[in-house]
Short mmCIF file of C-alpha atoms in Angstrom, two decimals:
data_model
loop_
_atom_site.label_atom_id
_atom_site.label_comp_id
_atom_site.label_asym_id
_atom_site.label_seq_id
_atom_site.Cartn_x
_atom_site.Cartn_y
_atom_site.Cartn_z
CA UNK A 1 174.57 21.39 114.00
CA UNK A 2 176.43 24.06 115.91
CA UNK A 3 176.30 26.45 113.18
CA UNK A 4 172.57 25.89 112.70
CA UNK A 5 171.83 26.58 116.30
CA UNK A 6 173.89 29.64 116.38
CA UNK A 7 172.28 31.01 113.35
CA UNK A 8 168.74 30.43 114.95
CA UNK A 9 169.79 32.09 118.08
CA UNK A 10 171.17 34.92 116.46
CA UNK A 11 167.79 35.47 114.46
CA UNK A 12 165.86 35.04 117.80
CA UNK A 13 167.95 37.62 119.46
CA UNK A 14 167.76 39.85 116.43
CA UNK A 15 163.90 39.72 116.68
CA UNK A 16 163.86 40.55 120.21
CA UNK A 17 166.08 43.64 119.72
CA UNK A 18 164.03 44.81 116.74
CA UNK A 19 160.77 44.37 118.77
CA UNK A 20 162.22 46.23 121.68
CA UNK A 21 163.70 49.04 119.29
CA UNK A 22 160.18 49.53 117.77
CA UNK A 23 158.53 49.82 121.20
CA UNK A 24 161.16 52.32 122.28
CA UNK A 25 160.70 54.47 119.06
CA UNK A 26 156.98 54.73 119.57
CA UNK A 27 157.23 55.73 123.15
CA UNK A 28 160.13 58.18 122.50
CA UNK A 29 158.23 59.96 119.52
CA UNK A 30 155.02 60.13 121.74
CA UNK A 31 156.91 61.87 124.49
CA UNK A 32 158.78 64.19 121.81
CA UNK A 33 155.31 65.31 120.56
CA UNK A 34 156.05 64.70 116.96
CA UNK A 35 154.13 62.28 114.69
CA UNK A 36 157.21 60.67 112.93
CA UNK A 37 156.99 57.33 114.92
CA UNK A 38 155.49 55.65 111.86
CA UNK A 39 158.59 56.54 109.79
CA UNK A 40 161.05 55.24 112.40
CA UNK A 41 159.21 52.10 112.92
CA UNK A 42 158.96 51.48 109.16
CA UNK A 43 162.83 51.90 109.02
CA UNK A 44 163.31 49.51 111.80
CA UNK A 45 161.00 46.98 110.24
CA UNK A 46 162.64 47.36 106.87
CA UNK A 47 166.12 46.68 108.28
CA UNK A 48 165.39 43.83 110.57
CA UNK A 49 167.89 41.12 111.65
CA UNK A 50 166.37 38.70 109.28
CA UNK A 51 168.30 37.54 106.15
CA UNK A 52 165.47 38.32 103.56
CA UNK A 53 165.62 41.14 101.26
CA UNK A 54 163.75 44.42 102.00
CA UNK A 55 160.04 43.95 101.86
CA UNK A 56 158.37 46.21 99.18
CA UNK A 57 155.65 46.92 101.84
CA UNK A 58 158.09 48.57 104.08
CA UNK A 59 159.47 50.70 101.28
CA UNK A 60 155.99 51.94 100.08
CA UNK A 61 155.22 52.65 103.69
CA UNK A 62 158.24 54.78 104.15
CA UNK A 63 157.65 56.77 101.00
CA UNK A 64 154.04 57.29 101.89
CA UNK A 65 154.68 58.53 105.24
CA UNK A 66 157.42 60.81 104.10
CA UNK A 67 155.22 62.22 101.33
CA UNK A 68 152.26 62.73 103.91
CA UNK A 69 154.53 64.61 106.42
CA UNK A 70 156.20 67.65 105.25
CA UNK A 71 159.67 68.32 106.69
CA UNK A 72 160.04 64.63 107.69
CA UNK A 73 163.00 63.88 105.20
CA UNK A 74 165.68 65.10 107.54
CA UNK A 75 164.14 62.98 110.36
CA UNK A 76 164.13 59.92 108.13
CA UNK A 77 167.85 60.43 107.11
CA UNK A 78 168.76 60.71 110.79
CA UNK A 79 167.05 57.68 111.66
CA UNK A 80 168.70 55.70 108.89
CA UNK A 81 172.00 57.06 109.74
CA UNK A 82 171.53 56.20 113.44
CA UNK A 83 170.47 52.58 112.46
CA UNK A 84 173.63 52.36 110.36
CA UNK A 85 175.90 53.93 112.96
CA UNK A 86 174.67 51.81 116.04
CA UNK A 87 174.39 48.32 114.49
CA UNK A 88 177.21 45.64 114.78
CA UNK A 89 175.35 43.13 112.78
CA UNK A 90 176.34 42.83 108.94
CA UNK A 91 172.83 41.98 107.74
CA UNK A 92 171.24 45.03 109.36
CA UNK A 93 174.18 47.40 108.00
CA UNK A 94 173.78 45.99 104.42
CA UNK A 95 169.84 46.34 104.62
CA UNK A 96 170.26 49.86 105.69
CA UNK A 97 172.52 50.78 102.82
CA UNK A 98 170.09 48.96 100.45
CA UNK A 99 167.30 50.94 102.02
CA UNK A 100 169.23 54.10 101.13
CA UNK A 101 169.79 52.77 97.59
CA UNK A 102 166.09 51.82 97.09
CA UNK A 103 165.00 55.26 98.37
CA UNK A 104 167.16 56.85 95.73
CA UNK A 105 165.66 54.76 93.09
CA UNK A 106 162.10 54.77 94.27
CA UNK A 107 161.17 58.22 95.09
CA UNK A 108 160.23 61.29 93.07
CA UNK A 109 162.70 63.87 91.89
CA UNK A 110 161.57 66.27 94.87
CA UNK A 111 162.24 63.48 97.32
CA UNK A 112 165.65 62.57 95.77
CA UNK A 113 166.68 66.10 95.99
CA UNK A 114 165.62 66.35 99.61
CA UNK A 115 167.60 63.18 100.54
CA UNK A 116 170.78 64.44 98.66
CA UNK A 117 170.31 67.85 100.64
CA UNK A 118 170.21 65.85 103.83
CA UNK A 119 173.46 64.18 102.87
CA UNK A 120 175.22 67.36 102.08
CA UNK A 121 174.07 68.93 105.37
CA UNK A 122 175.20 65.66 107.37
CA UNK A 123 171.80 64.38 108.24
CA UNK A 124 172.22 61.44 106.08
CA UNK A 125 175.56 59.54 106.80
CA UNK A 126 176.84 56.28 105.34
CA UNK A 127 179.84 55.56 107.59
CA UNK A 128 180.74 52.07 108.15
CA UNK A 129 183.76 52.76 110.51
CA UNK A 130 182.29 50.44 113.20
CA UNK A 131 183.20 47.41 110.90
CA UNK A 132 186.79 48.37 110.32
CA UNK A 133 188.05 45.58 112.68
CA UNK A 134 186.56 42.80 110.56
CA UNK A 135 187.71 44.18 107.20
CA UNK A 136 189.09 40.78 106.18
CA UNK A 137 185.51 39.38 106.15
CA UNK A 138 184.29 39.36 102.69
CA UNK A 139 180.75 40.32 103.76
CA UNK A 140 182.17 43.39 105.65
CA UNK A 141 184.52 44.22 102.66
CA UNK A 142 181.34 44.33 100.54
CA UNK A 143 179.59 46.40 102.92
CA UNK A 144 182.59 49.16 102.92
CA UNK A 145 182.64 48.94 99.09
CA UNK A 146 178.94 49.29 98.69
CA UNK A 147 178.68 52.19 101.10
CA UNK A 148 181.56 53.88 98.93
CA UNK A 149 179.54 53.30 95.86
CA UNK A 150 176.45 54.87 97.46
CA UNK A 151 178.48 57.95 98.44
CA UNK A 152 179.05 58.36 94.69
CA UNK A 153 175.53 57.42 93.66
CA UNK A 154 173.96 60.14 95.67
CA UNK A 155 175.64 62.66 93.70
CA UNK A 156 173.58 61.52 90.54
CA UNK A 157 169.94 62.15 89.77
CA UNK A 158 167.35 60.35 87.58
CA UNK A 159 166.23 62.83 84.90
CA UNK A 160 162.94 63.06 83.28
CA UNK A 161 163.96 60.49 80.65
CA UNK A 162 164.64 58.06 83.54
CA UNK A 163 168.28 58.12 83.13
CA UNK A 164 171.10 58.75 85.45
CA UNK A 165 173.10 61.85 85.19
CA UNK A 166 175.40 63.91 87.48
CA UNK A 167 173.78 66.41 89.71
CA UNK A 168 174.56 69.98 88.95
CA UNK A 169 175.89 71.73 91.99
CA UNK A 170 176.00 75.51 92.49
CA UNK A 171 179.71 75.56 91.73
CA UNK A 172 178.89 73.64 88.33
CA UNK A 173 176.22 76.22 87.64
CA UNK A 174 178.45 79.36 88.41
CA UNK A 175 181.61 78.08 86.62
CA UNK A 176 179.96 76.53 83.68
CA UNK A 177 181.42 78.24 80.59
CA UNK A 178 180.69 75.67 77.95
CA UNK A 179 178.63 76.71 74.92
CA UNK A 180 178.20 73.42 73.28
CA UNK A 181 176.45 70.40 74.85
CA UNK A 182 179.36 67.96 73.59
CA UNK A 183 182.13 69.95 75.36
CA UNK A 184 179.88 69.80 78.61
CA UNK A 185 179.57 65.98 78.23
CA UNK A 186 183.39 65.64 77.79
CA UNK A 187 184.83 67.78 80.40
CA UNK A 188 182.09 67.66 83.09
CA UNK A 189 180.24 64.51 82.60
CA UNK A 190 182.85 62.13 81.34
CA UNK A 191 185.21 62.38 84.29
CA UNK A 192 182.36 61.83 86.66
CA UNK A 193 181.26 58.90 84.77
CA UNK A 194 184.78 57.43 85.16
CA UNK A 195 184.64 57.88 88.88
CA UNK A 196 181.18 56.30 89.00
CA UNK A 197 182.65 53.24 87.05
CA UNK A 198 185.52 53.00 89.51
CA UNK A 199 183.09 52.70 92.37
CA UNK A 200 181.09 49.99 90.46
CA UNK A 201 184.30 48.14 89.88
CA UNK A 202 185.18 48.24 93.65
CA UNK A 203 181.98 46.03 94.18
CA UNK A 204 183.62 42.92 92.94
CA UNK A 205 181.25 40.07 93.15
CA UNK A 206 183.93 37.30 93.32
CA UNK A 207 183.03 36.39 96.97
CA UNK A 208 179.24 36.53 96.62
CA UNK A 209 177.20 33.52 97.36
CA UNK A 210 174.31 32.72 95.03
CA UNK A 211 172.16 32.12 98.45
CA UNK A 212 173.05 35.70 99.55
CA UNK A 213 169.79 37.38 98.59
CA UNK A 214 170.88 40.73 99.85
CA UNK A 215 174.11 41.14 98.24
CA UNK A 216 172.57 39.68 95.08
CA UNK A 217 169.75 42.36 95.09
CA UNK A 218 172.33 45.16 95.92
CA UNK A 219 174.53 44.18 93.03
CA UNK A 220 171.48 43.80 90.65
CA UNK A 221 170.51 47.49 91.32
CA UNK A 222 174.22 48.57 91.09
CA UNK A 223 174.59 46.74 87.72
CA UNK A 224 171.46 48.27 86.36
CA UNK A 225 172.70 51.80 87.11
CA UNK A 226 176.08 51.00 85.79
CA UNK A 227 174.55 50.05 82.33
CA UNK A 228 172.98 53.44 82.08
CA UNK A 229 176.01 55.34 83.06
CA UNK A 230 178.15 53.25 80.58
CA UNK A 231 176.00 54.51 77.68
CA UNK A 232 176.71 58.02 78.60
CA UNK A 233 180.39 56.90 79.08
CA UNK A 234 180.39 55.59 75.41
CA UNK A 235 178.71 58.73 74.12
CA UNK A 236 181.43 60.81 75.94
CA UNK A 237 184.22 58.86 74.22
CA UNK A 238 182.68 59.50 70.73
CA UNK A 239 182.13 63.19 71.50
CA UNK A 240 185.73 63.56 72.67
CA UNK A 241 187.19 61.93 69.78
CA UNK A 242 185.16 63.97 67.33
CA UNK A 243 186.20 67.34 68.80
CA UNK A 244 189.74 66.23 69.59
CA UNK A 245 191.58 68.30 66.91
CA UNK A 246 189.30 71.33 67.54
CA UNK A 247 190.66 71.48 71.03
CA UNK A 248 193.87 73.54 72.06
CA UNK A 249 196.87 71.67 72.73
CA UNK A 250 196.44 71.92 76.50
CA UNK A 251 193.02 70.50 76.17
CA UNK A 252 194.17 67.72 73.86
CA UNK A 253 196.76 66.66 76.44
CA UNK A 254 193.93 66.61 79.16
CA UNK A 255 191.80 64.56 76.54
CA UNK A 256 194.71 61.95 76.19
CA UNK A 257 194.78 61.56 80.01
CA UNK A 258 191.12 60.98 80.09
CA UNK A 259 191.25 58.31 77.30
CA UNK A 260 194.15 56.55 79.06
CA UNK A 261 192.13 56.08 82.14
CA UNK A 262 189.25 55.03 79.91
CA UNK A 263 191.34 52.35 78.20
CA UNK A 264 192.11 50.66 81.54
CA UNK A 265 188.62 50.89 82.66
CA UNK A 266 187.29 49.54 79.49
CA UNK A 267 189.23 46.37 80.12
CA UNK A 268 188.53 46.06 83.84
CA UNK A 269 184.87 46.61 83.17
CA UNK A 270 184.69 43.70 80.46
CA UNK A 271 186.22 41.46 83.18
CA UNK A 272 183.74 42.80 85.82
CA UNK A 273 180.58 42.18 83.63
CA UNK A 274 181.72 38.67 82.87
CA UNK A 275 182.19 37.74 86.44
CA UNK A 276 178.79 39.19 87.29
CA UNK A 277 177.19 36.94 84.59
CA UNK A 278 178.59 33.97 86.40
CA UNK A 279 177.70 34.84 89.87
CA UNK A 280 174.58 37.35 89.79
CA UNK A 281 171.59 35.27 89.23
CA UNK A 282 169.31 38.01 87.94
CA UNK A 283 168.54 36.84 84.57
CA UNK A 284 166.86 40.10 83.55
CA UNK A 285 169.95 42.20 83.39
CA UNK A 286 170.81 43.32 79.90
CA UNK A 287 174.54 43.57 79.80
CA UNK A 288 175.90 46.11 77.28
CA UNK A 289 178.79 45.28 74.84
CA UNK A 290 181.96 46.80 76.18
CA UNK A 291 184.04 48.64 73.62
CA UNK A 292 187.67 48.13 74.42
CA UNK A 293 189.80 51.28 74.01
CA UNK A 294 193.28 50.16 72.87
CA UNK A 295 196.54 51.96 73.61
CA UNK A 296 197.28 52.12 69.84
CA UNK A 297 194.35 54.51 69.38
CA UNK A 298 195.57 56.72 72.24
CA UNK A 299 198.98 56.75 70.88
CA UNK A 300 197.80 57.80 67.42
CA UNK A 301 195.91 60.79 68.95
CA UNK A 302 198.93 61.77 71.11
CA UNK A 303 201.25 61.60 67.90
CA UNK A 304 198.65 63.64 65.85
CA UNK A 305 198.54 66.19 68.63
CA UNK A 306 202.25 66.48 68.62
CA UNK A 307 202.59 66.61 64.85
CA UNK A 308 199.96 69.33 64.50
CA UNK A 309 201.27 71.19 67.45
CA UNK A 310 205.03 71.30 66.59
CA UNK A 311 205.29 71.09 62.71
CA UNK A 312 203.73 71.74 59.52
CA UNK A 313 204.48 68.20 58.11
CA UNK A 314 201.92 66.89 55.82
CA UNK A 315 202.83 63.28 56.70
CA UNK A 316 200.67 61.19 59.08
CA UNK A 317 202.52 59.65 62.13
CA UNK A 318 203.79 56.21 61.71
CA UNK A 319 201.19 54.58 64.07
CA UNK A 320 198.21 55.60 61.83
CA UNK A 321 199.38 53.23 59.13
CA UNK A 322 199.38 50.32 61.65
CA UNK A 323 195.82 51.27 62.85
CA UNK A 324 194.54 51.84 59.45
CA UNK A 325 195.83 48.51 58.26
CA UNK A 326 194.27 46.80 61.34
CA UNK A 327 191.06 48.30 60.48
CA UNK A 328 191.16 47.26 56.79
CA UNK A 329 192.03 43.59 58.02
CA UNK A 330 189.15 43.56 60.31
CA UNK A 331 186.78 44.78 57.70
CA UNK A 332 187.94 42.18 55.32
CA UNK A 333 187.56 39.32 57.99
CA UNK A 334 184.12 40.65 58.87
CA UNK A 335 183.07 40.19 55.20
CA UNK A 336 184.52 36.64 55.03
CA UNK A 337 182.69 35.74 58.43
CA UNK A 338 179.35 37.12 57.35
CA UNK A 339 176.92 37.89 60.04
CA UNK A 340 178.04 35.41 62.37
CA UNK A 341 177.87 36.84 65.89
CA UNK A 342 178.36 35.33 69.46
CA UNK A 343 176.01 37.49 71.75
CA UNK A 344 177.87 36.37 74.81
CA UNK A 345 181.12 37.73 73.76
CA UNK A 346 182.51 41.25 74.31
CA UNK A 347 183.18 43.21 71.08
CA UNK A 348 187.01 44.05 70.75
CA UNK A 349 186.38 46.65 68.17
CA UNK A 350 189.48 48.33 66.70
CA UNK A 351 187.32 51.00 65.17
CA UNK A 352 186.04 52.74 68.36
CA UNK A 353 187.98 55.70 67.25
CA UNK A 354 187.68 56.66 63.61
CA UNK A 355 190.96 57.21 61.93
CA UNK A 356 189.57 58.99 58.74
CA UNK A 357 190.68 62.40 57.93
CA UNK A 358 188.35 65.03 57.11
CA UNK A 359 188.44 68.73 56.15
CA UNK A 360 187.17 70.95 58.74
CA UNK A 361 186.63 74.74 58.71
CA UNK A 362 188.29 76.62 61.53
CA UNK A 363 186.49 79.34 63.34
CA UNK A 364 189.67 80.92 64.44
CA UNK A 365 190.68 84.23 62.49
CA UNK A 366 194.27 84.35 61.40
CA UNK A 367 195.77 87.96 61.16
CA UNK A 368 198.31 88.36 58.10
CA UNK A 369 200.94 91.19 58.22
CA UNK A 370 200.67 93.79 55.41
#
């Protein structure tokens, strides 16, 4: 009974605070001479002290007011940052972060770019330092991890096809020296995909309650975006393996390091998705099948790289026979089992990397002595 009274008292006090903050915002904006009071009021209402998720009405109101007021994005960013920086309430902090996330997902490309510029210039800040004392609290821990995810997420854009991709910075444009799309995907996008997946993995749902609507909504949006990025992730793995033997020896070493990290991530991501299936109650999430990258495949690529770089031996590295035999065994078993598949299981495919040998025409000219 004491817990219920305390909760009701907190909600009542929060409502009083919200009402006072809204009134203060309207008075301050009137004296300041700017007609941005509607934006601040909408932010305060969207991030109130109640435990419900953000009302779509407030989201649409914010987007409408910003689109109708040129130059108001920095004001919006400052008010969101101020709301997050001043609050000591977990619900308000989480709702403020969720508001940032939904604005990144719900606005047009121009608004998204302006919000990203506001973050770069320091107008939009996602600091959760005021909650450091209570880091042992599961809800506070999630707030920190969710903020870390959003710090990475704001560096991504939704392209014209509706898919997430890393934003091109000025440094990327100036230093880009890749002539082929596949090379750009591997050495620019793939490492960024790995950082993105790491931030997703940090948001472990192990302590999430089914009744926690705010965290459930935040994780649902995070998972939807992780599915998109994972598709690019898999395309990058395939592109890297296909071009592996066309790379220089130094580039092959870098590629192996990227794949080693991907091997660990693929196993962690499989466990993460399985946990989310049990805890996150959104039934509309279409989880991808995680392709496990085994260490045997990476060792095979490393040994091939060593053989090609240090000798002219025509014999294949020993580990290739083991992988080839394993692939043949899996193919045989697949023929015996037929088309029986379990949609709920993650595929442990040993053929993620093709081990077939093919003849390639080199573009490098070799100069022979007379």
